[in-house]
Structures are given as structure tokens and as C-alpha cells.
Short mmCIF file of C-alpha atoms in Angstrom, two decimals:
data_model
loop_
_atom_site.label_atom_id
_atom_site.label_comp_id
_atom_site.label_asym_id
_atom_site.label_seq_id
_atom_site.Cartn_x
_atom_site.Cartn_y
_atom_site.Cartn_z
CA UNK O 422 93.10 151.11 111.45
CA UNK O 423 90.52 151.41 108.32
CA UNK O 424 92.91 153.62 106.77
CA UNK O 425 95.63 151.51 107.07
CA UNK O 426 94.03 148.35 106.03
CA UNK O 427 92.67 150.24 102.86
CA UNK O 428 96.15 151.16 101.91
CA UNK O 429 97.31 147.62 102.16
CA UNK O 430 94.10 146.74 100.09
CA UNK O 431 95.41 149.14 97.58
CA UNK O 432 98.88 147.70 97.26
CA UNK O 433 97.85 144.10 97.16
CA UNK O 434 95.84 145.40 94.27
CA UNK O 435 98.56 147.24 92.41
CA UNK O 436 101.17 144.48 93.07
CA UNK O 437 99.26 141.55 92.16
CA UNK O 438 97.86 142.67 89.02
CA UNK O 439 97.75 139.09 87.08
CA UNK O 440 95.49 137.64 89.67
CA UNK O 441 93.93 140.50 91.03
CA UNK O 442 91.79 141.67 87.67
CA UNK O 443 94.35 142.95 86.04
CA UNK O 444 93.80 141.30 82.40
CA UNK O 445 96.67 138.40 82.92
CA UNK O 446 99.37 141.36 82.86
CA UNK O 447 102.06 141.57 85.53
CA UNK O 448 102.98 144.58 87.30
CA UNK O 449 103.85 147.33 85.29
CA UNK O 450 103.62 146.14 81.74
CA UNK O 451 101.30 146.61 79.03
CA UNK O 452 100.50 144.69 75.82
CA UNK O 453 104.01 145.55 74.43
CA UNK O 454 105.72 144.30 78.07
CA UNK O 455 108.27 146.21 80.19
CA UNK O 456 109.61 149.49 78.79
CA UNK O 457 107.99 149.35 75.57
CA UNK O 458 109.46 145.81 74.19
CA UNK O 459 107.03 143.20 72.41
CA UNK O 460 106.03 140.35 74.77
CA UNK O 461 107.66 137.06 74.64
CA UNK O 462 105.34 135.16 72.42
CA UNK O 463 105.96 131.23 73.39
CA UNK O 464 105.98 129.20 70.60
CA UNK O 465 106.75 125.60 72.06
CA UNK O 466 109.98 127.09 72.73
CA UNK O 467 111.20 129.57 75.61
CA UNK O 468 112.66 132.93 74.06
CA UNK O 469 116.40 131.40 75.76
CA UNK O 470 116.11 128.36 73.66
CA UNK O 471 115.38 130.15 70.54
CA UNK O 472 118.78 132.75 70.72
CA UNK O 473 120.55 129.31 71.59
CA UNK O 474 121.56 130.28 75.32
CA UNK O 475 120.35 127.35 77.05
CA UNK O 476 122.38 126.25 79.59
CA UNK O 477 121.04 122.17 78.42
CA UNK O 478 122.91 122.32 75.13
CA UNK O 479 122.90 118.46 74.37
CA UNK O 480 120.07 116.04 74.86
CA UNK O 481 117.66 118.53 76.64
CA UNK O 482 114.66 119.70 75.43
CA UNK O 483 113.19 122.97 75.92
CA UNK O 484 111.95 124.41 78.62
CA UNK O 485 108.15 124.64 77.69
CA UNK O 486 108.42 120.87 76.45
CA UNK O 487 109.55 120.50 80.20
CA UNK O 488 106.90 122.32 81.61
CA UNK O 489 104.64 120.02 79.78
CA UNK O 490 100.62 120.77 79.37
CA UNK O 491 99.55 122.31 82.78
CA UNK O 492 100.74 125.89 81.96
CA UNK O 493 97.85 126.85 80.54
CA UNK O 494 96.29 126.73 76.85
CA UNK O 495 99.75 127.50 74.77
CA UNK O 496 100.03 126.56 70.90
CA UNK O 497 101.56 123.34 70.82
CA UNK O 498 100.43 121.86 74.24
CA UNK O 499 99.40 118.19 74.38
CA UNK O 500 95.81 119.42 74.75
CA UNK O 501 96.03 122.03 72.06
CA UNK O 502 98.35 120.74 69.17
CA UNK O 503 98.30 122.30 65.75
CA UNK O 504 98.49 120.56 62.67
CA UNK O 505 101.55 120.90 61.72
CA UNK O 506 102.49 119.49 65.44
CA UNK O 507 101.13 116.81 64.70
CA UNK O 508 102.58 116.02 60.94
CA UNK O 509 106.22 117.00 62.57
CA UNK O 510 106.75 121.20 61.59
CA UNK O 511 106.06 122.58 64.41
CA UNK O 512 107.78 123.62 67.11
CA UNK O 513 106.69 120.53 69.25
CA UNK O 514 106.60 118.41 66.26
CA UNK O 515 109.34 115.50 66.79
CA UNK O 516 107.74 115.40 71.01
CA UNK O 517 104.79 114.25 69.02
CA UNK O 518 106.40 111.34 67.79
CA UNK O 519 108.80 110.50 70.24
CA UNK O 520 107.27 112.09 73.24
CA UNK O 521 109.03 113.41 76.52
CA UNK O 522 112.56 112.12 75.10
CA UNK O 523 115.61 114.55 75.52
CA UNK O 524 116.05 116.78 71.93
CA UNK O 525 118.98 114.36 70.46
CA UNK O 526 116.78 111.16 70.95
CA UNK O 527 113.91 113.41 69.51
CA UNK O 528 115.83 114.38 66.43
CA UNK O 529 117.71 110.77 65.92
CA UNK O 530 114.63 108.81 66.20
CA UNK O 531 112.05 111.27 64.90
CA UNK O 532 113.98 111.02 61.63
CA UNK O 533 114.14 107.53 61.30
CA UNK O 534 110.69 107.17 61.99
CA UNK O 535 109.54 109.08 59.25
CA UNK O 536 112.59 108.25 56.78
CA UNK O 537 111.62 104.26 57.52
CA UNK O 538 108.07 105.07 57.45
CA UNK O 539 107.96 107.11 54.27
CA UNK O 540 110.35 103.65 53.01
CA UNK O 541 107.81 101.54 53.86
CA UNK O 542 104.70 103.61 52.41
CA UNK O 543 106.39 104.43 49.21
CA UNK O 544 107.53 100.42 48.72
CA UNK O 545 103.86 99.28 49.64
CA UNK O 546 102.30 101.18 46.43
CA UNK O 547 105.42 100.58 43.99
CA UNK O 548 105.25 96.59 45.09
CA UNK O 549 101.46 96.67 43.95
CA UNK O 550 102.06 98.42 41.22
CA UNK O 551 105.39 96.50 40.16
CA UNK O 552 107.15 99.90 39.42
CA UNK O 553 110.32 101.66 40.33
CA UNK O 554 109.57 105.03 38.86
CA UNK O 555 108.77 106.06 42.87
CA UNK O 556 112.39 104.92 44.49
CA UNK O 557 114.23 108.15 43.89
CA UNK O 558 111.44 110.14 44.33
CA UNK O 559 110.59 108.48 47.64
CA UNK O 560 114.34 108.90 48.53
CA UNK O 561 114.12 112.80 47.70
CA UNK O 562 111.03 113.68 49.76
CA UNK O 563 112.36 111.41 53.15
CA UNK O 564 115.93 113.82 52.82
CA UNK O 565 113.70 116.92 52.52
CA UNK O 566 111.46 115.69 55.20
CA UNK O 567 113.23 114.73 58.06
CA UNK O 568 115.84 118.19 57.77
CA UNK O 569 112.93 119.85 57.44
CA UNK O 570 111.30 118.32 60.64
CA UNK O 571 113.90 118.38 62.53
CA UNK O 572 114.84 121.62 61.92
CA UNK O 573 110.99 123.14 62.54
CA UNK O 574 111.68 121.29 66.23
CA UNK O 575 115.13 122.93 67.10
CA UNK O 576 115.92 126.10 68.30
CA UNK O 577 116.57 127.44 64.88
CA UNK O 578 119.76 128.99 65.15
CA UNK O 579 121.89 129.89 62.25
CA UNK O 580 123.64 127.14 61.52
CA UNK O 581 120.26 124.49 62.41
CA UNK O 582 119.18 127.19 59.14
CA UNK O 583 122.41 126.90 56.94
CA UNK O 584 122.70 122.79 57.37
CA UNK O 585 119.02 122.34 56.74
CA UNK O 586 119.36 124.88 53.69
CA UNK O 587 121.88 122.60 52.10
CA UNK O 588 121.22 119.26 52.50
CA UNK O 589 116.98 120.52 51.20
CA UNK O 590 118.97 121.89 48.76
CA UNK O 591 121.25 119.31 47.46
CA UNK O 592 117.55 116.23 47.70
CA UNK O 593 115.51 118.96 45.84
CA UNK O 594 118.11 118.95 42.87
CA UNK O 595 119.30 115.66 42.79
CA UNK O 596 115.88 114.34 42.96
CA UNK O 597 114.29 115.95 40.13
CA UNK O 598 117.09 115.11 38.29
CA UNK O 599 116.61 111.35 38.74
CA UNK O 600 113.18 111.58 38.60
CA UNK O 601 113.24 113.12 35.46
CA UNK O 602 115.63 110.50 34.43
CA UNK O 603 113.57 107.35 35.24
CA UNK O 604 110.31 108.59 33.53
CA UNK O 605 112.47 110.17 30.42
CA UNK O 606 113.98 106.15 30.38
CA UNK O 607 110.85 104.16 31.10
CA UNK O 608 112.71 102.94 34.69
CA UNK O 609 115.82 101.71 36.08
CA UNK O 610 117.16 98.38 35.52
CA UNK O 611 118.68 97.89 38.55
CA UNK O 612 115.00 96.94 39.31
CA UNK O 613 113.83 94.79 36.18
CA UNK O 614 113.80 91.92 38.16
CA UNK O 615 113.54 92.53 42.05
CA UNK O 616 110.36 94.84 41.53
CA UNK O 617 108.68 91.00 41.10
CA UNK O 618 109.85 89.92 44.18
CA UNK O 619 107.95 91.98 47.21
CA UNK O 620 110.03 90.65 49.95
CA UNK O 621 114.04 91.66 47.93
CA UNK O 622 112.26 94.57 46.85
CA UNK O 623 111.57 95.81 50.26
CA UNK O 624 115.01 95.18 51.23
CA UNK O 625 115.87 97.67 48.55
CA UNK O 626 113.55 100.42 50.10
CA UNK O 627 114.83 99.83 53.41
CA UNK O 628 118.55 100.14 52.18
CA UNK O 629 117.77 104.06 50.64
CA UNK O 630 116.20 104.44 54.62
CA UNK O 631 119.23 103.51 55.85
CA UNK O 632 121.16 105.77 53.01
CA UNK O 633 118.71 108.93 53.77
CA UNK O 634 119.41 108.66 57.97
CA UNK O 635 123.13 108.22 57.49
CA UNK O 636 124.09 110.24 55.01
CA UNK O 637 121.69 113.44 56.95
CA UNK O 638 123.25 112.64 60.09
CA UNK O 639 125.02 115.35 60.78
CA UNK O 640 121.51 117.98 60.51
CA UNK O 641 120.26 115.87 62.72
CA UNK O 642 123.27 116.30 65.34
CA UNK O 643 123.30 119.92 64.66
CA UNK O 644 119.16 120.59 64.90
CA UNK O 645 119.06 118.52 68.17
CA UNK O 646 121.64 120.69 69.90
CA UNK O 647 119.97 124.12 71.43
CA UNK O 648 123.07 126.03 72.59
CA UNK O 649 125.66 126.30 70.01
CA UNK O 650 128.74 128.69 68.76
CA UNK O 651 127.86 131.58 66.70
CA UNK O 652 128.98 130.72 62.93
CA UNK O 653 132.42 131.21 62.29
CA UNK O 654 135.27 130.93 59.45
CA UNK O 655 134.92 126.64 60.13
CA UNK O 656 131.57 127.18 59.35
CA UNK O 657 132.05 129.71 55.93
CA UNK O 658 134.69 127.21 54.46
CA UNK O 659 132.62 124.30 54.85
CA UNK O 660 129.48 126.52 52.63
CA UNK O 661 132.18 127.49 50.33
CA UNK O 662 133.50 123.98 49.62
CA UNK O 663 130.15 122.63 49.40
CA UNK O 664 129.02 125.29 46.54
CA UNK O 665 132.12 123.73 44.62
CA UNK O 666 130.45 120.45 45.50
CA UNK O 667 127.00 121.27 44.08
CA UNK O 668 128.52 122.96 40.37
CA UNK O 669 130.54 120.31 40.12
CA UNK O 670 128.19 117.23 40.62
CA UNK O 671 125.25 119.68 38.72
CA UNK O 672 127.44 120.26 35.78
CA UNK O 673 128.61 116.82 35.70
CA UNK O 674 124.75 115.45 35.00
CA UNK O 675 123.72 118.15 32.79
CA UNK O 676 126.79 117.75 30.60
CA UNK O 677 126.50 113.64 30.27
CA UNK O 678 122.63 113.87 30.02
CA UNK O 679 123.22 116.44 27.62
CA UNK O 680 126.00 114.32 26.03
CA UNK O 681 123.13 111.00 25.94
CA UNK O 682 120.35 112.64 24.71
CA UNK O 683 122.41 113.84 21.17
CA UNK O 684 121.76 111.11 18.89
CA UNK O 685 125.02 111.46 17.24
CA UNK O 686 126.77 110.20 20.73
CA UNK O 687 124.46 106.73 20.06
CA UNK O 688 127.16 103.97 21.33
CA UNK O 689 129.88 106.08 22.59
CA UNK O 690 131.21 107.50 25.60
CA UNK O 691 131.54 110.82 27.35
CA UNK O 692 135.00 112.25 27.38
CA UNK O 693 134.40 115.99 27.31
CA UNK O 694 133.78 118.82 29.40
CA UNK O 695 134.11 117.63 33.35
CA UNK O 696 133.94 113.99 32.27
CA UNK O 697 137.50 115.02 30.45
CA UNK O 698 139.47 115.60 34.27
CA UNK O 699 137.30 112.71 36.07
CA UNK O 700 135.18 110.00 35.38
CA UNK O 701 132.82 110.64 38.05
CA UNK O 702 133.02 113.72 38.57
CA UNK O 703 129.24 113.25 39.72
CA UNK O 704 130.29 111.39 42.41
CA UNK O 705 133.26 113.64 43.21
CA UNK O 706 130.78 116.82 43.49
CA UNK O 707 128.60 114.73 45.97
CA UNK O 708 131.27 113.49 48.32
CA UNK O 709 132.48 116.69 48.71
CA UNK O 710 129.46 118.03 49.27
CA UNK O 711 128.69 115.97 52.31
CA UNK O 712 132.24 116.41 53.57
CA UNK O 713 130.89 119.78 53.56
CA UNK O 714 128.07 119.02 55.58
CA UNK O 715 129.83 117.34 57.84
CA UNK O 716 132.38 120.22 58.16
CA UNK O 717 129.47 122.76 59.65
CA UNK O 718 128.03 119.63 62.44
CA UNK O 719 131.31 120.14 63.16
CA UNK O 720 132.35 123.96 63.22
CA UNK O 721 129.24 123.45 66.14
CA UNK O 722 131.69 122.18 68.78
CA UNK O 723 129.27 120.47 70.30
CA UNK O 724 130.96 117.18 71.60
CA UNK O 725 133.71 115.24 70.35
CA UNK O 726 131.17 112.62 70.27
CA UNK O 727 129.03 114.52 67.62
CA UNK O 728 131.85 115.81 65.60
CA UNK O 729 133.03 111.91 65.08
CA UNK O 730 128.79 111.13 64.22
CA UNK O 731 129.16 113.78 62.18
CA UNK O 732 131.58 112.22 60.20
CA UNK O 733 130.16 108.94 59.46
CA UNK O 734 127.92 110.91 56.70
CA UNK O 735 130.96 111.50 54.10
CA UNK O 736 132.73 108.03 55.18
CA UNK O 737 129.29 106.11 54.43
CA UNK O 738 128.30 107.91 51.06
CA UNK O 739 132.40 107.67 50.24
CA UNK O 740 132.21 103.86 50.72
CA UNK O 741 128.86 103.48 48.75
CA UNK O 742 129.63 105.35 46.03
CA UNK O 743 133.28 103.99 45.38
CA UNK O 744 132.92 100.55 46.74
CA UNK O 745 129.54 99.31 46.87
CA UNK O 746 126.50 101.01 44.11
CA UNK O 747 128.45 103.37 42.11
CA UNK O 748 131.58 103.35 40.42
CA UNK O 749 132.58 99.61 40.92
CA UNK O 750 129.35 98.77 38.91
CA UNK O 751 129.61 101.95 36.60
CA UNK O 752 133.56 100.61 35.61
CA UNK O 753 132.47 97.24 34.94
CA UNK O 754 129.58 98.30 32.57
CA UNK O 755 131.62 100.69 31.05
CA UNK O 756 134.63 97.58 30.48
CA UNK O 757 132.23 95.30 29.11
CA UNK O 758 130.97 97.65 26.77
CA UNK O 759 134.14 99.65 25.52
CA UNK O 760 136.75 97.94 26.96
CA UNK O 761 137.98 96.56 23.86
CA UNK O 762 138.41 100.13 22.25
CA UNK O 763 141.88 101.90 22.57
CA UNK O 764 140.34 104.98 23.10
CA UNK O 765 138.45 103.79 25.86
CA UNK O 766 142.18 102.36 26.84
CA UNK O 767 143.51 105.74 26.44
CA UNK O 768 140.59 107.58 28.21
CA UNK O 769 140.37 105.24 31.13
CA UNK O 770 144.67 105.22 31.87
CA UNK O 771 145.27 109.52 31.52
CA UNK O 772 142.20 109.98 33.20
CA UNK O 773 141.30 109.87 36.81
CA UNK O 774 138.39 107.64 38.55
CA UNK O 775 137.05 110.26 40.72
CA UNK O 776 139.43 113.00 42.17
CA UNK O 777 139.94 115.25 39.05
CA UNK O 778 143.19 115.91 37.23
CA UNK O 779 143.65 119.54 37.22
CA UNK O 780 147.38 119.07 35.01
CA UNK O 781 146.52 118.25 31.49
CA UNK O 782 148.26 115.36 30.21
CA UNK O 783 150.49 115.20 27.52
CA UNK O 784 149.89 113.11 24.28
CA UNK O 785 153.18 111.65 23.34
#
């Protein structure tokens, strides 16, 4: 009897190694884990989530944010929440500010939080200050922001990676560009007058939130979904078209500020280079970028809900830019100011408004 109950002693021992002194190691593993691999290290995110095979692919979160605190002291716990937790970038960062909400609502209305919030910040110190040399800056950093958020929340699959690449890409480029423009020019002035009036001024601010959550829409759709495809040709034409998108809209404002800042162009208007096919080309390069965009949210083939979100990006900025702030305001300043030339005549009947003529035309 003593020999038998020292035996079972001996298995219980072996076999129940995590609770039985054994250093918080299971049963035959080491430090490195069973035959020699590395030990899952959780992150705020199970190992399944992060290689995208969870079987909650839409408006789930993952399995540790399930779990919740009582697993013990893991980075990113409500009792034990880094830093960048709490400012959004890590892995639990959007449960911070929206907590216990399925990933989609996470991603959604983590954004707008800090897009609006970041609005409302950046209008309370240019309303004091009575400037507008912060709007496009403000506008920049709430685009690079909230991708970058929600992407540090997601599962970080490929594609979360390529969409978040390009739209950070795109804001970081676009915004020093305007940035640059509004201090070379002393401001904009679209703002001359509203920056007097706190309460139109904020409506302003709230408009580029609404612009920033839109227009990203489709990076939040694709970083809020944990189970995707694997990236595909859908997914490499989309990149591909949107690198003809970011030339074109980047050669576009280098060639007309280069064209603005020669003093011998005093007066006059750009009909050369880009400007010669299109005259927007600017606006043609952006559009097609976000079509782009749009293009990888859906190569994910997620929903058919999602892929028609998706798609509200490129319709919105399409409508703003060719109906609303851009080139209806653009072609009236342009016809008040040149309109009475023939070769604005000429310039503005052989050449298009925005798609660009790729057939020269010929001069009779």
C-alpha cells in the first residue's frame, strides 16, 4: 500500500507540474515550449488572432480581450496597462477607449473619437490664437493617427499592414506639403474671415473630422476584421493603381508650386507638364488613390456590407473634390481671373477638368 501510494504521489507530481512546483511550466516543456519551439508570448492578442485564423472574423474581439483581467498579470490587462495602451498603440489600445465593444465598434468609434477629439483640441488653440496655419496640419496628424491606432489594435495581418502603409503614407506627404504651403503664404484665405468667428470656425474643424473618418474608412473596416484572405492579385492591382495615384497627384504639386514660385510666371497660369493633359491632375492622383484604397478593404472579402462601406471613401472625396471644395471653386477663381484671355479659352476647351487626355490635340 505505501508503495503504491508513493507512486501515485510521484505521478501527480510529474503530471501536474504548473501547480505542483514546477516553475508555471506544463508538462513536458521548457522555456522554449514543446519540442524546442519559442513559447507563445501573449501580447493582448492570442497567437490565432495574430496569423488571422479566428473563427470570429467580424465584430469579435480577441480572445485575451475576452478573457478580460482575471488571467493573471499579462501586458495590457486592465490592471496592468502600458502606456501606449493607454494613448491607443497597443495591442489593447482602442478597448481602452471604447471598452468591452466587439473589434468593428472598437475600430469605428475609436477613430472618431480621436479624429473628433484631435478636431476639437487643434480648433481650441487656433480659435485663441485667430490662426489657420494648424488646419492642415491638424488634418494630417488625425489621418496618421487613427490608421495608426487602429492598426496597433488589429491582428496585424498583411493587408491591416499594406492599407495602413498607404493611407500614413499618402497624410505624411500631403500634409507637409500644405503645411509648407500655408507658412510659405502667410495662411489660407479660405479662413480670413471665419477664423474671427469661434462658433463657424469650429464648424470648419469639425467638417475635416468628418473628411479624415470618411475618407479612412475603409482601414478602419479592414483593421477591425481578424480573419481575412491571404493577399491576392485584387489586392496587388489596387497597390499598383494607387502608386500611379501618388506620382501623379505628387508631381502635379511640385510642378505648379514649382511653376508659382518662378517670378517670371507672376499673373499667369499653369499649362505645362501634367497641368498640360488635366487641370487637376492633383485631384485626379488623389481620387484614384483612394479608389485604391478602397480596392484592398475590398480584395478582404469580408462582407458585402464592408465592401459597399468601403466604398463610400472614393464616392465622398469624389463628390468633395469635384462638387463641393475643389474644382467648382478652383474654376470659378480661375474664370474670374483669366477668363477673358483666349488662351485661357483655348487651354480650358482642349483640355480636360480632371480625367487626363492621353491623345494630344491638334491645333488647327
Amino acid at each position: 500500500r505505501h508503495s503504491f501510494l508513493l507512486r501515485m504521489r510521484v505521478a501527480i507530481l510529474h503530471a501536474g507540474g504548473s501547480h505542483f512546483g514546477g516553475f508555471g511550466r506544463p508538462r513536458g516543456r521548457g522555456k522554449g515550449g514543446e519540442d524546442g519551439k519559442s513559447a507563445r508570448n501573449v501580447d493582448g492578442r492570442s497567437s490565432v488572432v495574430r496569423r488571422g485564423k479566428s473563427q470570429n472574423p467580424l465584430g469579435t474581439r480577441s480572445s485575451f480581450a475576452a478573457r478580460g483581467p482575471s488571467q493573471g498579470s499579462v501586458p495590457g490587462t486592465a490592471n496592468n496597462r502600458s502606456l501606449l495602451d493607454i494613448l491607443g498603440l497597443g495591442p489593447r489600445g482602442m478597448d481602452s477607449i471604447i471598452p468591452g465593444a466587439p473589434l468593428m465598434a472598437q475600430s469605428l468609434g475609436g477613430a472618431a473619437v480621436i479624429d473628433f477629439g484631435s478636431q476639437l483640441v487643434g480648433w481650441a488653440f487656433a480659435a485663441a490664437l485667430k490662426t489657420e496655419k494648424f488646419y492642415d496640419l491638424c488634418g494630417s496628424l488625425a489621418f496618421a493617427s487613427t490608421a495608426a491606432m487602429t492598426y496597433a489594435s488589429s491582428a496585424r495581418l498583411p493587408r491591416q499592414g499594406l492599407i495602413t502603409g498607404l493611407v500614413c503614407t499618402w497624410t505624411a506627404r500631403l500634409g507637409a506639403f500644405l503645411v509648407r504651403r500655408v507658412f510659405r503664404d502667410g495662411g489660407d484665405s479660405r479662413f480670413d474671415e471665419v477664423k474671427h468667428q469661434p462658433g463657424m470656425f469650429l464648424v470648419y474643424w469639425m467638417l475635416q473630422g468628418a473628411w479624415v473618418w470618411v475618407t479612412a474608412l475603409p482601414c478602419f473596416l479592414v483593421n477591425s476584421v481578424a480573419s481575412q484572405s491571404a493577399l491576392h492579385w485584387g489586392d496587388y492591382a489596387s497597390a499598383a493603381l494607387w502608386i500611379v495615384g501618388f506620382i501623379t497627384e505628387s508631381a502635379a504639386d511640385y510642378q505648379k508650386s514649382a511653376f508659382k514660385s518662378d517670378p517670371r510666371n507672376k499673373g499667369r497660369f499653369i499649362d505645362t507638364g501634367l497641368w498640360s493633359v488635366s487641370r487637376h491632375p492633383n485631384y485626379f492622383g488623389e481620387i484614384l488613390m483612394w479608389c485604391s484604397v478602397a480596392g484592398v478593404a475590398v480584395s478582404m472579402n469580408a462582407s458585402p456590407g464592408v465592401s459597399v462601406a468601403a466604398c463610400a471613401s472614393p464616392l465622398f472625396v469624389t463628390f468633395l473634390l469635384t462638387q463641393m471644395s475643389g474644382i467648382p471653386i478652383l474654376e470659378k477663381m480661375a474664370d474670374e481671373r483669366w477668363g477673358n484671355e483666349a488662351a485661357y479659352q483655348e487651354y480650358k476647351r482642349d483640355t480636360p477638368c480632371l480625367v487626363p487626355r492621353l491623345v494630344p490635340v491638334k491645333k488647327q
